[in-house]
Coordinates of C-alpha atoms and ligand atoms in Angstrom, one line a residue:
X1 CA -31.6 -51.4 46.2
X2 CA -33.4 -48.4 46.6
X3 CA -31.4 -44.9 46.8
X4 CA -30.3 -43.6 50.0
X5 CA -31.9 -40.4 51.0
X6 CA -29.5 -38.0 52.7
X7 CA -30.4 -37.1 56.4
X8 CA -30.3 -33.6 55.3
X9 CA -33.3 -34.3 52.9
X10 CA -35.1 -36.2 55.5
X11 CA -34.7 -33.4 58.1
X12 CA -36.1 -30.8 55.5
X13 CA -39.5 -33.1 54.9
X14 CA -41.5 -32.0 58.4
X15 CA -41.4 -28.6 57.2
X16 CA -42.8 -29.2 54.0
X17 CA -45.2 -31.4 55.6
X18 CA -46.3 -28.7 57.7
X19 CA -46.6 -26.2 55.2
X20 CA -48.5 -28.3 53.0
X21 CA -51.1 -29.0 55.9
X22 CA -51.5 -25.5 56.0
X23 CA -52.4 -24.7 52.8
X24 CA -54.5 -27.8 52.6
X25 CA -56.1 -26.3 55.7
X26 CA -56.9 -23.2 53.6
X27 CA -58.5 -25.1 50.7
X28 CA -55.3 -24.5 48.3
X29 CA -55.5 -27.5 46.0
X30 CA -52.0 -27.1 43.8
X31 CA -49.0 -24.8 44.1
X32 CA -46.3 -24.5 41.6
X33 CA -42.5 -25.0 43.1
X34 CA -42.1 -21.3 43.0
X35 CA -45.3 -20.3 44.9
X36 CA -44.0 -22.9 47.3
X37 CA -40.5 -21.5 47.5
X38 CA -41.8 -18.1 47.8
X39 CA -43.6 -19.4 51.0
X40 CA -41.4 -21.7 52.3
X41 CA -38.1 -19.0 51.7
X42 CA -36.5 -21.9 49.9
X43 CA -35.0 -22.0 46.7
X44 CA -37.5 -23.7 43.9
X45 CA -34.5 -25.8 42.7
X46 CA -34.2 -26.9 46.1
X47 CA -37.8 -27.8 46.2
X48 CA -37.6 -29.7 43.2
X49 CA -34.4 -31.5 44.4
X50 CA -35.9 -32.8 47.3
X51 CA -38.7 -33.9 46.1
X52 CA -37.0 -35.6 43.2
X53 CA -35.5 -37.6 45.7
X54 CA -38.9 -39.6 46.1
X55 CA -39.6 -39.6 42.6
X56 CA -41.0 -35.7 41.9
X57 CA -44.7 -35.6 42.5
X58 CA -44.9 -32.5 40.4
X59 CA -46.0 -32.2 36.8
X60 CA -44.6 -29.3 34.3
X61 CA -47.2 -26.7 33.7
X62 CA -49.4 -27.9 36.6
X63 CA -47.2 -27.7 39.9
X64 CA -48.1 -29.7 42.6
X65 CA -51.1 -31.4 43.9
X66 CA -50.9 -30.4 47.5
X67 CA -53.1 -33.4 48.6
X68 CA -50.8 -35.5 46.8
X69 CA -47.7 -34.4 47.8
X70 CA -49.1 -34.0 51.6
X71 CA -50.1 -37.8 51.6
X72 CA -46.8 -38.8 49.9
X73 CA -44.2 -37.1 52.5
X74 CA -46.8 -38.4 55.2
X75 CA -46.2 -41.8 54.4
X76 CA -42.0 -41.1 53.9
X77 CA -42.1 -40.0 57.0
X78 CA -44.3 -43.0 58.3
X79 CA -46.9 -40.6 59.3
X80 CA -49.8 -42.8 57.6
X81 CA -49.8 -44.8 60.9
X82 CA -50.6 -45.0 64.0
X83 CA -47.2 -44.7 66.6
X84 CA -48.1 -45.4 70.4
X85 CA -45.8 -43.7 72.7
X86 CA -44.6 -44.2 76.1
X87 CA -43.1 -41.5 78.5
X88 CA -40.7 -42.3 81.1
X89 CA -39.8 -39.9 83.8
X90 CA -43.0 -38.2 84.4
X91 CA -41.5 -34.7 85.7
X92 CA -41.6 -31.4 84.0
X93 CA -40.8 -32.5 80.8
X94 CA -42.3 -35.9 80.6
X95 CA -45.7 -34.2 81.6
X96 CA -45.5 -31.3 79.5
X97 CA -44.9 -33.7 76.7
X98 CA -48.0 -35.9 77.8
X99 CA -50.2 -32.5 78.4
X100 CA -49.6 -31.5 74.1
X101 CA -52.5 -32.6 72.5
X102 CA -51.2 -31.9 68.7
X103 CA -48.8 -35.0 68.5
X104 CA -52.4 -37.2 68.0
X105 CA -53.0 -35.0 65.1
X106 CA -50.0 -36.5 63.6
X107 CA -50.8 -40.1 65.0
X108 CA -48.6 -40.3 68.0
X109 CA -50.4 -41.3 70.9
X110 CA -49.0 -41.1 74.2
X111 CA -50.3 -44.2 76.1
X112 CA -48.5 -44.6 79.3
X113 CA -46.5 -42.6 81.5
X114 CA -44.0 -43.9 84.0
X115 CA -41.7 -42.9 87.1
X116 CA -40.4 -44.3 90.0
X117 CA -41.1 -41.6 92.1
X118 CA -44.3 -43.3 94.3
X119 CA -45.5 -39.9 94.8
X120 CA -46.6 -40.0 91.2
X121 CA -48.4 -42.8 91.3
X122 CA -51.9 -42.9 90.2
X123 CA -51.7 -38.9 89.2
X124 CA -53.2 -38.4 85.8
X125 CA -51.9 -36.1 83.4
X126 CA -54.6 -35.5 80.4
X127 CA -56.2 -39.0 81.8
X128 CA -53.1 -40.8 81.3
X129 CA -52.0 -42.4 84.8
X130 CA -48.3 -42.4 85.8
X131 CA -47.6 -45.5 86.5
X132 CA -44.5 -46.9 88.3
X133 CA -41.8 -48.5 86.2
X134 CA -41.9 -51.8 87.7
X135 CA -44.9 -52.3 86.3
X136 CA -43.6 -51.7 82.6
X137 CA -43.1 -55.4 81.8
X138 CA -46.6 -56.1 82.2
X139 CA -47.9 -52.9 80.4
X140 CA -45.6 -54.1 77.2
X141 CA -47.2 -57.2 77.2
X142 CA -50.6 -56.0 77.2
X143 CA -50.3 -52.8 75.1
X144 CA -48.7 -52.0 71.8
X145 CA -45.7 -49.4 72.4
X146 CA -43.9 -48.4 69.8
X147 CA -41.5 -45.4 70.7
X148 CA -40.4 -44.7 74.6
X149 CA -39.7 -41.2 75.3
X150 CA -37.0 -40.9 78.1
X151 CA -37.3 -37.9 80.1
X152 CA -35.3 -38.9 82.9
X153 CA -32.2 -37.4 84.6
X154 CA -28.9 -37.9 82.5
X155 CA -27.7 -40.9 85.5
X156 CA -30.5 -42.9 84.7
X157 CA -31.0 -42.9 81.0
X158 CA -28.8 -45.6 80.0
X159 CA -30.3 -48.1 82.4
X160 CA -33.7 -47.1 81.5
X161 CA -32.8 -47.2 77.8
X162 CA -31.6 -51.0 78.1
X163 CA -34.6 -51.7 79.9
X164 CA -37.0 -50.5 77.3
X165 CA -34.9 -52.3 74.4
X166 CA -35.1 -55.5 76.7
X167 CA -38.9 -55.2 76.4
X168 CA -38.9 -55.1 72.4
X169 CA -39.2 -51.6 72.0
X170 CA -36.8 -50.2 69.3
X171 CA -37.4 -46.4 69.0
X172 CA -36.3 -44.1 71.4
X173 CA -36.8 -40.2 71.7
X174 CA -34.3 -39.0 73.8
X175 CA -34.2 -35.8 75.7
X176 CA -31.6 -36.6 78.0
X177 CA -28.4 -35.1 77.5
X178 CA -26.4 -38.4 77.0
X179 CA -25.4 -40.3 73.8
X180 CA -27.1 -43.3 74.1
X181 CA -25.0 -46.4 73.2
X182 CA -27.3 -49.0 71.9
X183 CA -27.6 -51.8 69.5
X184 CA -27.8 -50.8 65.5
X185 CA -31.0 -52.2 65.3
X186 CA -32.6 -49.5 67.6
X187 CA -33.6 -46.1 66.6
X188 CA -32.6 -42.9 68.6
X189 CA -33.9 -39.7 67.9
X190 CA -32.1 -36.9 70.2
X191 CA -33.7 -33.7 70.9
X192 CA -31.7 -30.7 73.0
X193 CA -33.7 -27.9 72.6
X194 CA -30.4 -26.1 74.1
X195 CA -28.8 -27.2 70.7
X196 CA -31.4 -24.7 69.4
X197 CA -30.7 -22.1 71.6
X198 CA -27.0 -21.9 70.9
X199 CA -27.6 -21.7 67.4
X200 CA -30.4 -19.0 68.0
X201 CA -27.4 -17.5 70.4
X202 CA -24.8 -17.8 67.1
X203 CA -27.1 -16.0 64.7
X204 CA -27.9 -13.2 67.5
X205 CA -23.8 -12.5 67.6
X206 CA -23.7 -12.6 64.0
X207 CA -26.4 -10.7 63.1
X208 CA -25.1 -8.1 65.5
X209 CA -21.8 -8.2 63.9
X210 CA -23.3 -7.7 60.8
X211 CA -25.0 -4.7 62.0
X212 CA -21.9 -2.7 62.9
Ligands
LIG301 P1 -37.7 -33.6 86.6 O1 -36.5 -33.8 87.6 O2 -38.7 -32.8 86.8 O3 -38.4 -35.3 86.1 C1 -37.5 -36.2 86.0 C2 -38.4 -37.4 86.1 O4 -37.9 -38.6 86.1 C3 -38.4 -37.3 88.1 O5 -40.1 -37.6 87.8 C4 -37.9 -38.7 88.4 O6 -38.8 -39.2 89.7 C5 -38.5 -39.6 87.4 N1 -37.2 -40.6 87.1 C6 -36.0 -40.5 87.7 N2 -35.1 -41.9 87.5 C7 -35.9 -42.4 86.9 C8 -36.3 -43.8 86.5 N3 -34.9 -44.6 86.3 N4 -37.0 -44.4 85.7 C9 -38.3 -43.5 85.5 N5 -38.3 -42.5 86.1 C10 -37.1 -42.0 86.7 O7 -36.9 -33.1 85.1 P2 -37.1 -32.3 84.2 O8 -37.1 -31.2 84.0 O9 -38.4 -33.1 83.5 O10 -36.1 -33.2 83.0 C11 -36.0 -34.2 82.5 C12 -34.9 -34.9 81.8 O11 -34.9 -34.1 80.5 C13 -33.4 -34.2 82.2 O12 -32.4 -35.6 81.9 C14 -33.3 -33.0 81.5 O13 -32.0 -32.8 81.8 C15 -33.6 -33.1 80.3 N6 -34.4 -32.2 79.5 C16 -33.8 -32.0 78.4 C17 -34.3 -31.0 77.4 C18 -34.2 -31.2 75.9 O14 -34.0 -30.1 75.0 N7 -33.4 -32.2 75.3 C19 -35.3 -29.9 78.2 C20 -35.2 -30.1 79.4 C21 -35.2 -31.0 80.1

């Protein structure tokens, strides 16, 4: 059986991936764990430990091959394939997500936008038509959809989540501030920008106390 990798390690992987991507863009071919450590402000032993979870990838005296490590982490994160996303709730946040082009660079393609507000019907966001929610079953029949992003009001999120699961979409990127109760086979990633702000607020207070 494969060793279970902790979520804490997985949560650090996108940061490695980002840094390695930038190194590649700068033409860097190899890097030692000490150099990577200085760049990312993570201890070299943490880096070695993290990457050892996946079999290491490093070589004594050589360091890491940036391209290889980048590709391997990409595979671990499932970035070596395309993920099609629909966004449900084409309001401020839904449209902002649809407008953001860089997700595509990582293989996340937004191919549908849905809402219930008839005033939005036919409006396009970066070339993507806003469709009415009632058209979703037909859309799912004709398009491959891997992930549903929920950017609807909290009150409607559970109902919408049940609907997408019923239609066979088993991954949800949930922005509504609600813990969705769904079957175990559904993968949910919650995003709460306000949690990040509260973390920032905590660190501001802590910093102020330390400066006193
Ligand atoms: P908004 O009011 O601009 O957009 C919501 C859209 O959802 C509207 O267009 C509305 O017609 C549509 N909608 C309502 N019920 C629906 C349904 N059953 N099916 C499809 N569409 C439906 O609101 P905004 O600012 O875009 O926020 C959207 C959600 O995201 C809210 O729940 C808000 O609390 C949350 N949010 C979360 C953040 C986070 O960091 N997690 C940050 C900002 C907003």
